[in-house]
Short mmCIF file of C-alpha atoms in Angstrom, two decimals:
data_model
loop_
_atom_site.label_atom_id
_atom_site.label_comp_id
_atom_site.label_asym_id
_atom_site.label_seq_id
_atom_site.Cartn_x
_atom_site.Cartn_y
_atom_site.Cartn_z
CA UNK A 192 3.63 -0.91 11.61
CA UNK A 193 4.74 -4.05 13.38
CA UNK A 194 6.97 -4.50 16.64
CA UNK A 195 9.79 -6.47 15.51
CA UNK A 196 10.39 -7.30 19.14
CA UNK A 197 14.14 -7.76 21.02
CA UNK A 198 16.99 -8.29 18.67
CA UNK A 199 19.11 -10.25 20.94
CA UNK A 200 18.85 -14.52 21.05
CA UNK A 201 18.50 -15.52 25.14
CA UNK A 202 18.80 -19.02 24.73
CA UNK A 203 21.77 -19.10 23.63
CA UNK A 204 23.74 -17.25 25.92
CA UNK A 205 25.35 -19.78 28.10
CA UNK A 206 27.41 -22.92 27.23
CA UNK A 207 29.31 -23.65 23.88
CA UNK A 208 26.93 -22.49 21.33
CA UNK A 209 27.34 -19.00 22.97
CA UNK A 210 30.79 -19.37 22.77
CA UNK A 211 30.99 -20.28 19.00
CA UNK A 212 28.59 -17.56 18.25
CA UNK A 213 30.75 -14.74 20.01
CA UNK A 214 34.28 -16.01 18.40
CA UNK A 215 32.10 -16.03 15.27
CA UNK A 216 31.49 -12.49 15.12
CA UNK A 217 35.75 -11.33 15.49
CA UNK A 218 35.99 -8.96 12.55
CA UNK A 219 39.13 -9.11 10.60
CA UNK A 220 40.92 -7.02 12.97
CA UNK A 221 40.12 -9.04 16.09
CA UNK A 222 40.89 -12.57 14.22
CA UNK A 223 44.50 -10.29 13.59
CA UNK A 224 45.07 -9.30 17.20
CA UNK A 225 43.87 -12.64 18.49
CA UNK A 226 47.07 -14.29 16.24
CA UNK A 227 49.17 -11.64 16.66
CA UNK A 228 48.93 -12.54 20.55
CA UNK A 229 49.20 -16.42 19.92
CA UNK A 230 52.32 -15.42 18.10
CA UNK A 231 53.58 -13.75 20.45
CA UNK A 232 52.72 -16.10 23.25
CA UNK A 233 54.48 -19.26 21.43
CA UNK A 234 57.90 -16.86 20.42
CA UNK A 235 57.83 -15.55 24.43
CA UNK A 236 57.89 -19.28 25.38
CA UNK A 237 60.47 -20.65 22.77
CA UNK A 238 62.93 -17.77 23.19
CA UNK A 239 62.42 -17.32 27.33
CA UNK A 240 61.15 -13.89 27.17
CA UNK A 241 58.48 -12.73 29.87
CA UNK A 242 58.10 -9.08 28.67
CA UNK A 243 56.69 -10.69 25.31
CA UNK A 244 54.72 -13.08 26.47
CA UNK A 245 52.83 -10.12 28.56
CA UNK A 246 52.73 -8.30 25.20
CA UNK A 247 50.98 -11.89 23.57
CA UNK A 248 48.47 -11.84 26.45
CA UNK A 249 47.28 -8.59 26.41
CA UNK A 250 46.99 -8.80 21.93
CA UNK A 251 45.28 -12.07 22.45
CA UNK A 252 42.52 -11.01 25.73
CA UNK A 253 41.39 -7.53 24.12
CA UNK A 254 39.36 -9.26 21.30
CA UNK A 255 38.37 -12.05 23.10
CA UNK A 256 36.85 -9.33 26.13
CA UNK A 257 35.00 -7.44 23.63
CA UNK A 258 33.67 -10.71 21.90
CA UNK A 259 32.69 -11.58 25.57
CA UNK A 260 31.35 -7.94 26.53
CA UNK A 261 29.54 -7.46 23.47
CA UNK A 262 27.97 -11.09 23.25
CA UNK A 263 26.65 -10.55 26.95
CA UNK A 264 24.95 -6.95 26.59
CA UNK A 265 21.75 -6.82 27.36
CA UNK A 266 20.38 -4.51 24.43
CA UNK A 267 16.27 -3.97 24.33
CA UNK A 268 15.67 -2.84 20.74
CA UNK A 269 12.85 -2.54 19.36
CA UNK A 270 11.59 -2.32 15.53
CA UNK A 271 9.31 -1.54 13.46
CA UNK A 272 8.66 -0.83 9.68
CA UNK A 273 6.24 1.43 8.11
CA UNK A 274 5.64 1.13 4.00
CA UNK A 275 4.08 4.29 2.34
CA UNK A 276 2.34 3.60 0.05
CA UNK A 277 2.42 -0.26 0.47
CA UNK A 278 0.61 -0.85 -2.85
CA UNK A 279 2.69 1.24 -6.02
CA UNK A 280 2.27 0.46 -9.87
CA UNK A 281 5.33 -0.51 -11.22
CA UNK A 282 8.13 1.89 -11.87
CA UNK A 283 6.94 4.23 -9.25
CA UNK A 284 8.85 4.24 -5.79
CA UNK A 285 7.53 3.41 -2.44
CA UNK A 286 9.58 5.16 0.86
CA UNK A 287 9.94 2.88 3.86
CA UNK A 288 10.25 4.13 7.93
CA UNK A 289 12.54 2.24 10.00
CA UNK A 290 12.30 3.05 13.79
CA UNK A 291 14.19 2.02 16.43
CA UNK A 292 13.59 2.34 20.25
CA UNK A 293 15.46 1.52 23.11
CA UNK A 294 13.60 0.45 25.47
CA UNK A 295 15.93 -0.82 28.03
CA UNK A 296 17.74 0.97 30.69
CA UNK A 297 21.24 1.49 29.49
CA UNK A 298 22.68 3.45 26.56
CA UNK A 299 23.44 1.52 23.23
CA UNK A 300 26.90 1.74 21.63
CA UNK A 301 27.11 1.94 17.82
CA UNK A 302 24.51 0.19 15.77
CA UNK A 303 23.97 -0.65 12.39
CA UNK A 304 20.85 -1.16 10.77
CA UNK A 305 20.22 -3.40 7.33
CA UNK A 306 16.94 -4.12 5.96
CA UNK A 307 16.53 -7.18 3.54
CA UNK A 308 15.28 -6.54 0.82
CA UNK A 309 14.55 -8.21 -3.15
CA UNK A 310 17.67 -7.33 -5.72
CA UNK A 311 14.95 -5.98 -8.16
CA UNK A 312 14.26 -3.23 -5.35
CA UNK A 313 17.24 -2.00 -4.90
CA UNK A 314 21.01 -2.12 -2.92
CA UNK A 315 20.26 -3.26 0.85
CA UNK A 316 20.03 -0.24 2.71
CA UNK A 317 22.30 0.16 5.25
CA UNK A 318 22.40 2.91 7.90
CA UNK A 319 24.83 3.45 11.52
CA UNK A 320 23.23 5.20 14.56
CA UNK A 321 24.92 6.69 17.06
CA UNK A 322 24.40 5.82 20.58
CA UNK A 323 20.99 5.62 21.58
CA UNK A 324 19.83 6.94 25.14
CA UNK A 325 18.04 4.95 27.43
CA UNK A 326 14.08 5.48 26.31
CA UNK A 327 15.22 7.00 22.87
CA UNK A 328 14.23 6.50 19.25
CA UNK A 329 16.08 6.78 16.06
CA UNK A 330 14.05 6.95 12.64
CA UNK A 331 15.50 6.44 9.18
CA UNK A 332 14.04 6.00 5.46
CA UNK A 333 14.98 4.53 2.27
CA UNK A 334 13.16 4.45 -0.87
CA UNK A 335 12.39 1.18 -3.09
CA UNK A 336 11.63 0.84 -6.60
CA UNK A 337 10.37 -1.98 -9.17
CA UNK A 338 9.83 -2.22 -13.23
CA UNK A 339 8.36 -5.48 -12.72
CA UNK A 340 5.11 -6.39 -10.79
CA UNK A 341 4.97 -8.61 -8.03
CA UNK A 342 4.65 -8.97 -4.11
CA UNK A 343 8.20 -8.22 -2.56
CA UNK A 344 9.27 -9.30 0.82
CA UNK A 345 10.96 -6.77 3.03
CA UNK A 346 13.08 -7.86 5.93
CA UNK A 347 13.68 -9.06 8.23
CA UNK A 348 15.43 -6.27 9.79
CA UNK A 349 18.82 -7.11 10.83
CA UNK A 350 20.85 -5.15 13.47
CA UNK A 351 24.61 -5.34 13.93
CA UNK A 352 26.35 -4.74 17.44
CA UNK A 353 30.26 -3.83 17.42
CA UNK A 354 32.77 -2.59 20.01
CA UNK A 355 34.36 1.02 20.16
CA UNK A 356 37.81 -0.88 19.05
CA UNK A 357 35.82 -2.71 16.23
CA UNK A 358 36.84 -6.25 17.01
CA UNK A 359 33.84 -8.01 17.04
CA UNK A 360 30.44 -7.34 14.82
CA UNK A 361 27.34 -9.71 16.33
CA UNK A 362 24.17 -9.67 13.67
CA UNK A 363 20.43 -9.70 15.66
CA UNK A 364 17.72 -10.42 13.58
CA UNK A 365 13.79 -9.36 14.06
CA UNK A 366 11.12 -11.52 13.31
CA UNK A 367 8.75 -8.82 11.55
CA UNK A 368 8.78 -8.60 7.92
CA UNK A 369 6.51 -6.59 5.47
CA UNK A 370 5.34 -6.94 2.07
CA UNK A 371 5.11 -4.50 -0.82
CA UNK A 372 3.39 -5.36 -3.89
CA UNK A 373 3.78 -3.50 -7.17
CA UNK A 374 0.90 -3.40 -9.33
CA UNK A 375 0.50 -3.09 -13.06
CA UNK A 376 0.57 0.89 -14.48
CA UNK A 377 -2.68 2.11 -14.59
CA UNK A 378 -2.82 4.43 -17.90
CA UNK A 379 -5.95 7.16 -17.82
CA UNK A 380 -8.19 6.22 -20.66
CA UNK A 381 -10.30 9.09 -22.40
CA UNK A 382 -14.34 8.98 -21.68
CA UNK A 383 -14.81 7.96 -25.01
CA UNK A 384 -18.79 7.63 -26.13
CA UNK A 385 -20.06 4.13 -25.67
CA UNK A 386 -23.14 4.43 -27.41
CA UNK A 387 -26.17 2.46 -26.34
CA UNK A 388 -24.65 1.33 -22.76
CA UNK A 389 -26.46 1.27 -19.51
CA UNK A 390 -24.73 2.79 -17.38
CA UNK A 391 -24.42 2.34 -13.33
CA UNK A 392 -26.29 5.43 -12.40
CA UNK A 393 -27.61 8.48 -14.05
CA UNK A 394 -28.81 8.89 -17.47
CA UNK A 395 -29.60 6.55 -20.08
CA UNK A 396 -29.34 3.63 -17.64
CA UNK A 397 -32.16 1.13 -18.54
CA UNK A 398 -34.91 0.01 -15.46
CA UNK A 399 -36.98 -2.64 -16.15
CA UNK A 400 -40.24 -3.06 -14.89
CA UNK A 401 -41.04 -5.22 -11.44
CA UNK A 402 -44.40 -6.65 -12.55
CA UNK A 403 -46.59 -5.03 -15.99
CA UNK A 404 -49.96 -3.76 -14.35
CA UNK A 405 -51.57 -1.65 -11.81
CA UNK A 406 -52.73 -4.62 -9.77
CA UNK A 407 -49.62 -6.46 -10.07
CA UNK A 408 -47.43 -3.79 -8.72
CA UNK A 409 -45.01 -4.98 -5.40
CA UNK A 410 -45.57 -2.15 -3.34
CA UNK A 411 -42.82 -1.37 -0.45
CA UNK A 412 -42.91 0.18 2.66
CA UNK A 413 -42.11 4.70 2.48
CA UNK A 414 -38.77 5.79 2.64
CA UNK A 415 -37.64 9.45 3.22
CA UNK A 416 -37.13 10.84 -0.07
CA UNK A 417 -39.76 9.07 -1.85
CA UNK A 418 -42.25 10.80 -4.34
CA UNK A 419 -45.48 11.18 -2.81
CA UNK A 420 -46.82 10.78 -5.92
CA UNK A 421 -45.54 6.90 -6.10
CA UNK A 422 -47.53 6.43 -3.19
CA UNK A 423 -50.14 3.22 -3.88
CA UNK A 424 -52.79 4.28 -1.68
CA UNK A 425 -54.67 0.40 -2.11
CA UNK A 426 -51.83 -1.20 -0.15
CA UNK A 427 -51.52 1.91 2.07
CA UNK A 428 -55.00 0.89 3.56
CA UNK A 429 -54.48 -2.82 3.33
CA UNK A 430 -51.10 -2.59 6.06
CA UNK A 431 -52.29 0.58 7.25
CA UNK A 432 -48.46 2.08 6.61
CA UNK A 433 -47.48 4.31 3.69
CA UNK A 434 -46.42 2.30 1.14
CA UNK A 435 -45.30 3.05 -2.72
CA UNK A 436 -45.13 1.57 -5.91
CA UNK A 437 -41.69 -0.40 -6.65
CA UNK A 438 -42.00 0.08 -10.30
CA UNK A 439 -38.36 0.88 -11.55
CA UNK A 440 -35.69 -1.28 -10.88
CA UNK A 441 -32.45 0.11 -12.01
CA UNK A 442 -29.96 -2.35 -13.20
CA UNK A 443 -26.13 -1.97 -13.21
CA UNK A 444 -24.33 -2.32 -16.54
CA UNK A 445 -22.04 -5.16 -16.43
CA UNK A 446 -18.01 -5.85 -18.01
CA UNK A 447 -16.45 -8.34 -18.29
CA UNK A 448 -12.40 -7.35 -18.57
CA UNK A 449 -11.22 -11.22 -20.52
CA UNK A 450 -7.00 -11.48 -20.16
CA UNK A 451 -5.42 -13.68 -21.83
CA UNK A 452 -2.49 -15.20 -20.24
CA UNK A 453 -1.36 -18.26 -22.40
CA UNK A 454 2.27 -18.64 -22.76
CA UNK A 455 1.92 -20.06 -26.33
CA UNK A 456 0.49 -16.44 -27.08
CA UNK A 457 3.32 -14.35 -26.18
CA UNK A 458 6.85 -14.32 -26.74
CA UNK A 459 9.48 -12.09 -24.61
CA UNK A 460 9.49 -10.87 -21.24
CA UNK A 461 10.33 -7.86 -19.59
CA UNK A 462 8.24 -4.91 -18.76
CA UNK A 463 8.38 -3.81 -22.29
CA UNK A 464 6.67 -7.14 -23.32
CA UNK A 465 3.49 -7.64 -24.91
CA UNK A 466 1.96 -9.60 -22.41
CA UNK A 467 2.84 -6.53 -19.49
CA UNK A 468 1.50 -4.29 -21.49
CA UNK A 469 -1.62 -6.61 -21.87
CA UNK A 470 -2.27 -6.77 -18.17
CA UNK A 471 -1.29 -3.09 -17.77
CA UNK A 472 -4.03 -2.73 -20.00
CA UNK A 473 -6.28 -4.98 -18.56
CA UNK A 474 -5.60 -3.12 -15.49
CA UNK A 475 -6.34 0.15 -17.06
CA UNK A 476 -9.81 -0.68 -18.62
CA UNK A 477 -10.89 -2.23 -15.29
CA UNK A 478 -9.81 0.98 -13.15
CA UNK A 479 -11.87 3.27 -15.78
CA UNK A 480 -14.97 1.47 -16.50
CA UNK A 481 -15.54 0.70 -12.56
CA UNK A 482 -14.89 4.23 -12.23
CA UNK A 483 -17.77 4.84 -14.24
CA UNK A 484 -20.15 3.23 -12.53
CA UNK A 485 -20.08 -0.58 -14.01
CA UNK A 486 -20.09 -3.87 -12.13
CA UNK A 487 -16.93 -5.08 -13.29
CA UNK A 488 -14.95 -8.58 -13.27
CA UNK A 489 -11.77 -9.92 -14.27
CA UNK A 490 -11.53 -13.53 -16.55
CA UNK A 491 -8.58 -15.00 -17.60
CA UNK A 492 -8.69 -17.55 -20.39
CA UNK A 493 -8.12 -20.08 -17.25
CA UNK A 494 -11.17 -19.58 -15.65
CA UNK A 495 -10.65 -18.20 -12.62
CA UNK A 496 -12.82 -14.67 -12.48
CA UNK A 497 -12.38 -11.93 -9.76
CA UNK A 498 -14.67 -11.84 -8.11
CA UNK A 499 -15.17 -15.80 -7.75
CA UNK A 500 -17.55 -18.22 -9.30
CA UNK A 501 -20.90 -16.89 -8.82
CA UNK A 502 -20.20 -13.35 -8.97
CA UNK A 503 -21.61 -10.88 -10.61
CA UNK A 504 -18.83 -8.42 -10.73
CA UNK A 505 -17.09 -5.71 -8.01
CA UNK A 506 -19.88 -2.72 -8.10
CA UNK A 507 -19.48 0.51 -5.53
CA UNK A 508 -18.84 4.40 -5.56
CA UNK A 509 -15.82 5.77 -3.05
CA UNK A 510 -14.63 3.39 -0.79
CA UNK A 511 -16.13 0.13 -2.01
CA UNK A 512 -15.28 1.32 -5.45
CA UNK A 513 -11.40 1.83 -4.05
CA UNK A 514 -11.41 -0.98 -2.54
CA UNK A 515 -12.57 -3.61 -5.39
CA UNK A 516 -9.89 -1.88 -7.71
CA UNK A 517 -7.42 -2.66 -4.91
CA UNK A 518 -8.51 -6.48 -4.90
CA UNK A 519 -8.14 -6.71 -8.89
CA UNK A 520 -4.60 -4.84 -8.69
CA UNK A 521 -3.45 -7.31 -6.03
CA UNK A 522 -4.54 -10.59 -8.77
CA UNK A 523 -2.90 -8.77 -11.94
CA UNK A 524 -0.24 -7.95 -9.61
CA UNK A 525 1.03 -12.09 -9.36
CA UNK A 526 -0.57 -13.00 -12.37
CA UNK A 527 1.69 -15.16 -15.08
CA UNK A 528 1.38 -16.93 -18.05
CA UNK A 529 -0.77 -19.85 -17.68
CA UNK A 530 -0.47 -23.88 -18.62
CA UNK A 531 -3.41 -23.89 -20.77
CA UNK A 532 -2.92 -23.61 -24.48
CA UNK A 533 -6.51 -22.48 -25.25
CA UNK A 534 -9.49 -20.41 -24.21
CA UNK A 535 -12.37 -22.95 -23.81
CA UNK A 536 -12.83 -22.41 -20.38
CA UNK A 537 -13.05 -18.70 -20.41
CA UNK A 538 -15.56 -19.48 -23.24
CA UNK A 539 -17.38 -22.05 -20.89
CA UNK A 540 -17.85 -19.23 -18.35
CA UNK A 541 -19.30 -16.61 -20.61
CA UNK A 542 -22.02 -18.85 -22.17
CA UNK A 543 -23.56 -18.61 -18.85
CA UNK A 544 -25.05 -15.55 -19.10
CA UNK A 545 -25.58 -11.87 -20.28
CA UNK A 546 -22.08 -10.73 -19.76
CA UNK A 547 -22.87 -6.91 -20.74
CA UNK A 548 -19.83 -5.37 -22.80
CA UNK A 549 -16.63 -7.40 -23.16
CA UNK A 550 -12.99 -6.01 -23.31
CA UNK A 551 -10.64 -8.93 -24.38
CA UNK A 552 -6.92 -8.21 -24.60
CA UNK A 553 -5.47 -11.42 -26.38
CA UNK A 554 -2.17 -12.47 -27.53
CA UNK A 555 -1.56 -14.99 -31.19
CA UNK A 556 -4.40 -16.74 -32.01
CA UNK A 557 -4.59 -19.66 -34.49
CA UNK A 558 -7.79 -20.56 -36.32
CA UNK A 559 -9.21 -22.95 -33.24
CA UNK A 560 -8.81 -20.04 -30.88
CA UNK A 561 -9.94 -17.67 -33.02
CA UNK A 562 -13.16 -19.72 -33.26
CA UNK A 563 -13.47 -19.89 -29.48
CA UNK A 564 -13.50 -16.29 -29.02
CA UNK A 565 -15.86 -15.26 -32.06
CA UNK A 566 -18.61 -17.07 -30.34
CA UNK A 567 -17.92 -15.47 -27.08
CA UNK A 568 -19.36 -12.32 -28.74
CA UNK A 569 -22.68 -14.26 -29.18
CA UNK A 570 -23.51 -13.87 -25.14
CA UNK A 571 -22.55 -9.94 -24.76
CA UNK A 572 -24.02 -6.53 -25.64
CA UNK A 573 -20.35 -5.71 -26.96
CA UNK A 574 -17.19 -6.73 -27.50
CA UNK A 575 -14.00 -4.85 -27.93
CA UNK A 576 -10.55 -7.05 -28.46
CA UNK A 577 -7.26 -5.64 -28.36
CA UNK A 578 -4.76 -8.04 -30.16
CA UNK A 579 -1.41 -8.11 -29.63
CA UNK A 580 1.22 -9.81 -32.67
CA UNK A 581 4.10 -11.31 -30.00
CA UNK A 582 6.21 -11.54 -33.46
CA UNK A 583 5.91 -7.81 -33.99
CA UNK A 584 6.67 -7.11 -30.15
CA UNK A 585 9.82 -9.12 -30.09
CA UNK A 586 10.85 -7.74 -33.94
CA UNK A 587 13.85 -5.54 -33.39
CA UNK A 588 12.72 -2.22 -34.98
CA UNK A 589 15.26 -2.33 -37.71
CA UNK A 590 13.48 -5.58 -39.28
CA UNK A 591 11.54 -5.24 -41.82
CA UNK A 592 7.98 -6.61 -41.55
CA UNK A 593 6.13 -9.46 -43.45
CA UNK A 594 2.94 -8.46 -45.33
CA UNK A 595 0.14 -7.56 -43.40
CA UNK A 596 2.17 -5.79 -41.02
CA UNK A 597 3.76 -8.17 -39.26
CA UNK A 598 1.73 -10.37 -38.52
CA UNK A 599 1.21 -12.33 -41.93
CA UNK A 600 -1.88 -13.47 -44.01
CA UNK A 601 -2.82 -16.00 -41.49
CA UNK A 602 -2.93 -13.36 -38.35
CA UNK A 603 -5.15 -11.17 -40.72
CA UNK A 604 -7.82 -14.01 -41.29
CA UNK A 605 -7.95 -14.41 -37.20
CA UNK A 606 -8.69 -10.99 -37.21
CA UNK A 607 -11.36 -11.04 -39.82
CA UNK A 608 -13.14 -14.07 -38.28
CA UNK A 609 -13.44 -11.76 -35.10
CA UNK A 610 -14.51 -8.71 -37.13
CA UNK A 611 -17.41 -11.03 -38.99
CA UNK A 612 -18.79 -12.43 -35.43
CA UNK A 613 -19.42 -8.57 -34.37
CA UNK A 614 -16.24 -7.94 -32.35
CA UNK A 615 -14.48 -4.13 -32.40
CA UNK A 616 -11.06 -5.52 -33.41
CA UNK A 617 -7.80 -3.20 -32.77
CA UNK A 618 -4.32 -4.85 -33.72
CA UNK A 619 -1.89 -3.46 -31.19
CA UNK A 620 1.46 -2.00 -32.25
CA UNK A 621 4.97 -2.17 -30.43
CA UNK A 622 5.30 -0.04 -27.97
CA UNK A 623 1.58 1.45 -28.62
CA UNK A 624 -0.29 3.77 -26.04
CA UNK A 625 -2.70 2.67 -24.29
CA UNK A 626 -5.18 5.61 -24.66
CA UNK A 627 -4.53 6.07 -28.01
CA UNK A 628 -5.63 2.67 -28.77
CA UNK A 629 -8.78 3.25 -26.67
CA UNK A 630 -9.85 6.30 -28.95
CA UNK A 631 -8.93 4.01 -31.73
CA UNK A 632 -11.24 1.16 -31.03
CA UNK A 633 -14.30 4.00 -30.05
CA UNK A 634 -13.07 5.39 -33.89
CA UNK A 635 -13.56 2.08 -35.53
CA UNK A 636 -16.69 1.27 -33.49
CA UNK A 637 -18.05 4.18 -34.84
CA UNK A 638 -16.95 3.60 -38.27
CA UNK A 639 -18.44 0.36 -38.23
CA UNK A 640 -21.83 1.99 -37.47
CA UNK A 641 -21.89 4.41 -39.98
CA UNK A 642 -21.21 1.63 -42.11
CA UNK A 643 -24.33 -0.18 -41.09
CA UNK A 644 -26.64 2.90 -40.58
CA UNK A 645 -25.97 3.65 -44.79
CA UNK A 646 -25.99 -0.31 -45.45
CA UNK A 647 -29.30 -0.66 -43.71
CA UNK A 648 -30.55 -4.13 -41.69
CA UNK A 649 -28.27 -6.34 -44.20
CA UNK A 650 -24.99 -4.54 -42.86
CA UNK A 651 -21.87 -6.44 -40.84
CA UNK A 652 -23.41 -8.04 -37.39
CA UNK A 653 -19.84 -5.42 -36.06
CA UNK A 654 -22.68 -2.13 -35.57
CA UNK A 655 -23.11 -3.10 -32.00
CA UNK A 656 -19.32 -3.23 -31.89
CA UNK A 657 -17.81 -1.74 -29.01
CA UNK A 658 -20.52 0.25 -27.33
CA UNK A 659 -23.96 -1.84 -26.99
CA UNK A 660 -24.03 -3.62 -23.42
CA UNK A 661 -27.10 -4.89 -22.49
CA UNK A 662 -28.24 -6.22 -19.69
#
């Protein structure tokens, strides 16, 4: 909630400008008396009568008095706005407070209130309060809504000032202004099986071991909780504290969530595009796999990773966990289509290291690109893509499709080159849920391993497909 301080301008109050700004605000009533009285003035004088040139005074004074009377009241408003939520996925609504308070000594007359707000949100909402007492408050609410993500401005609030005879309407601005950013839908994905993962904390997460030996064992000092029977009694004596055996170190299973945001690789826009449903996507897989425990990061095929360079990914349970989701959001939340027209630098950051399982959602890829991301598979424990045909997404649903569904003979030898390098590959129809797809790629993953578990040690490299992340 921010104080959107005094609506009214003090500098401006005295000398010309104050002037124009007053005779500015005559509505079209006022601007009608004020000629009306002119008129009448200029007849009265031509024709010698003193009755009508009373009549011309009085038309032309009442609009100029309440430009004057209005322009010189001393009204203390103050504002605020409250936005709840102030973070919504898109196509959900958001309800913002107004509040006003008077906080000067004399009553207000009637006010109107107008909020600023994006054309994708909405109308401008518009309310009228009555008269406000001296010390009062007025609250009112409108709701908002968006199909397309982004970070909205809202405000500044305006406030308009008129007469009781409604000649004159004067416009007061506040300073304070609020944003609201609509995220990308979050879909909830099905706890599918990912077979040989280590996972952030429970069972079948993988330790390794500090040092091999009884001697070469880095012993730390006792913590509540602690098995006595960890206890190294040799160290114990040496620093004459309790000490125990560090012998397990339990390691966090990493994902990488790659997005590809190329503009070459999709076509349309809209939030029934591919490339929204590829960051709503992206979104999704990042909310789930964080919720199960991983240490989690964001890479687009530009580089830039979220956390930064250097990190290892967002890691947490309850509010650290809530708040790393909340940081990824806000980036997929602005993110657009990018210059580059290639993936070598999301390549260039995943041959640095042991990236754990990898979840790629990519748009057309020709044979160099292709290329590029078969070798990314070579640096993680698993690799799942999602690919999405931008011809097939913009293809009215009458069309008929080329062979190979769509997306042609050359789109099916991308797809293959992934499939050979060991990557879970899942083509993504129009209009194609989210979790369904999900359950899909777990169905060919474990397809794939069947195939390899009856083929023996000279099956496909695909076995480790989409479940294997080691780290």
């Amino acid at each position: 909630m921010a104080d959107a301080g005094a609506p009214h301008a003090q500098d401006d109050r005295d000398g010309g400008g104050g002037v124009r700004t007053a005779l500015s605000g005559l509505t079209t009533r006022g601007r009608s008396f004020l000629a009306a009285g002119v008129a009448a003035a200029v007849c009265a004088y031509v024709l010698g009568q003193s009755e009508l040139l009373r009549v011309g005074l009085l038309l032309a004074a009442l609009p100029l008095v309440c430009a004057t009377v209005l322009y010189r009241t001393r009204y203390r408003v103050a504002g605020s706005r409250r936005l709840s939520p102030a973070r919504v996925p898109a196509g959900s609504e958001a309800r913002v407070h107004l509040r006003m308070d008077n906080v000067s000594r004399l009553p207000t007359g009637l006010l109107m209130l107008q909020d600023r707000v994006p054309y994708v949100l909405g109308p401008r909402p518009r309310f009228v309060l009555d008269r406000v007492e001296p010390g009062g408050r007025r609250e009112v609410s409108y709701r908002v809504r968006s199909d397309l993500r982004g970070r909205y401005p809202l405000g500044p609030l305006q406030l308009r000032l008129t007469d009781p005879f409604g000649m004159c309407e004067l416009t007061r601005s506040f300073s304070a202004y609020d944003t609201l950013t609509v995220v990308p839908r979050v879909e909830p994905l099905a706890p599918v099986r990912l077979s040989g993962e280590a996972k952030g904390y429970g069972d079948g997460r993988q330790r390794s071991l500090a040092l091999a030996g009884e001697d070469d064992v880095i012993p730390r000092g006792y913590r509540y909780g602690d098995d006595l029977r960890r206890v190294h009694w040799r160290s114990t004596a040496r620093y004459g504290e309790l000490m125990v055996r560090r012998e397990e170190q339990p390691q966090r299973a990493r994902c990488t969530v790659l997005l590809d945001t190329r503009a070459i690789a999709f076509r349309g826009a809209g939030p029934d595009s591919a490339f929204e449903w590829a960051v709503s996507g992206a979104a999704s897989v990042l909310v789930h796999m964080l919720e199960r425990g991983f240490s989690v990061r964001l890479l687009t095929d530009t580089g830039s990773s979220v956390p930064g360079e250097g990190g290892d990914g967002f890691a947490g349970s309850g509010q650290e966990s809530a708040d790393a989701a909340g940081l990824m959001m806000d980036t997929l939340a602005v993110i657009d289509h990018s210059d580059g027209a290639g993936l070598s630098r999301a390549h260039d950051v995943l041959r640095g290291g042991n990236e754990g399982l990898l979840v790629a959602f990519l748009g057309d890829l020709d044979e160099q690109q292709a290329a590029l991301a078969a070798r990314m598979r070579q640096r993680s424990g698993g690799a799942v893509a999602f690919v999405l045909d931008s011809a097939a997404w913009t293809r009215e649903p009458t069309d008929v499709p080329g062979p190979g569904g769509g997306g042609g003979g050359g789109a099916g030898e991308r797809l293959r080159m992934l499939r050979e390098a060991g990557w879970t590959v899942v083509p993504v129809p129009r209009g194609a849920a989210l979790d369904e797809v999900w359950r899909q790629a777990d169905r060919t993953r474990t397809g794939v391993a069947a195939g390899v578990a009856t083929s023996g040690a000279g099956g496909p490299a695909g076995g480790a497909g989409f479940g294997e992340a080691r780290v």
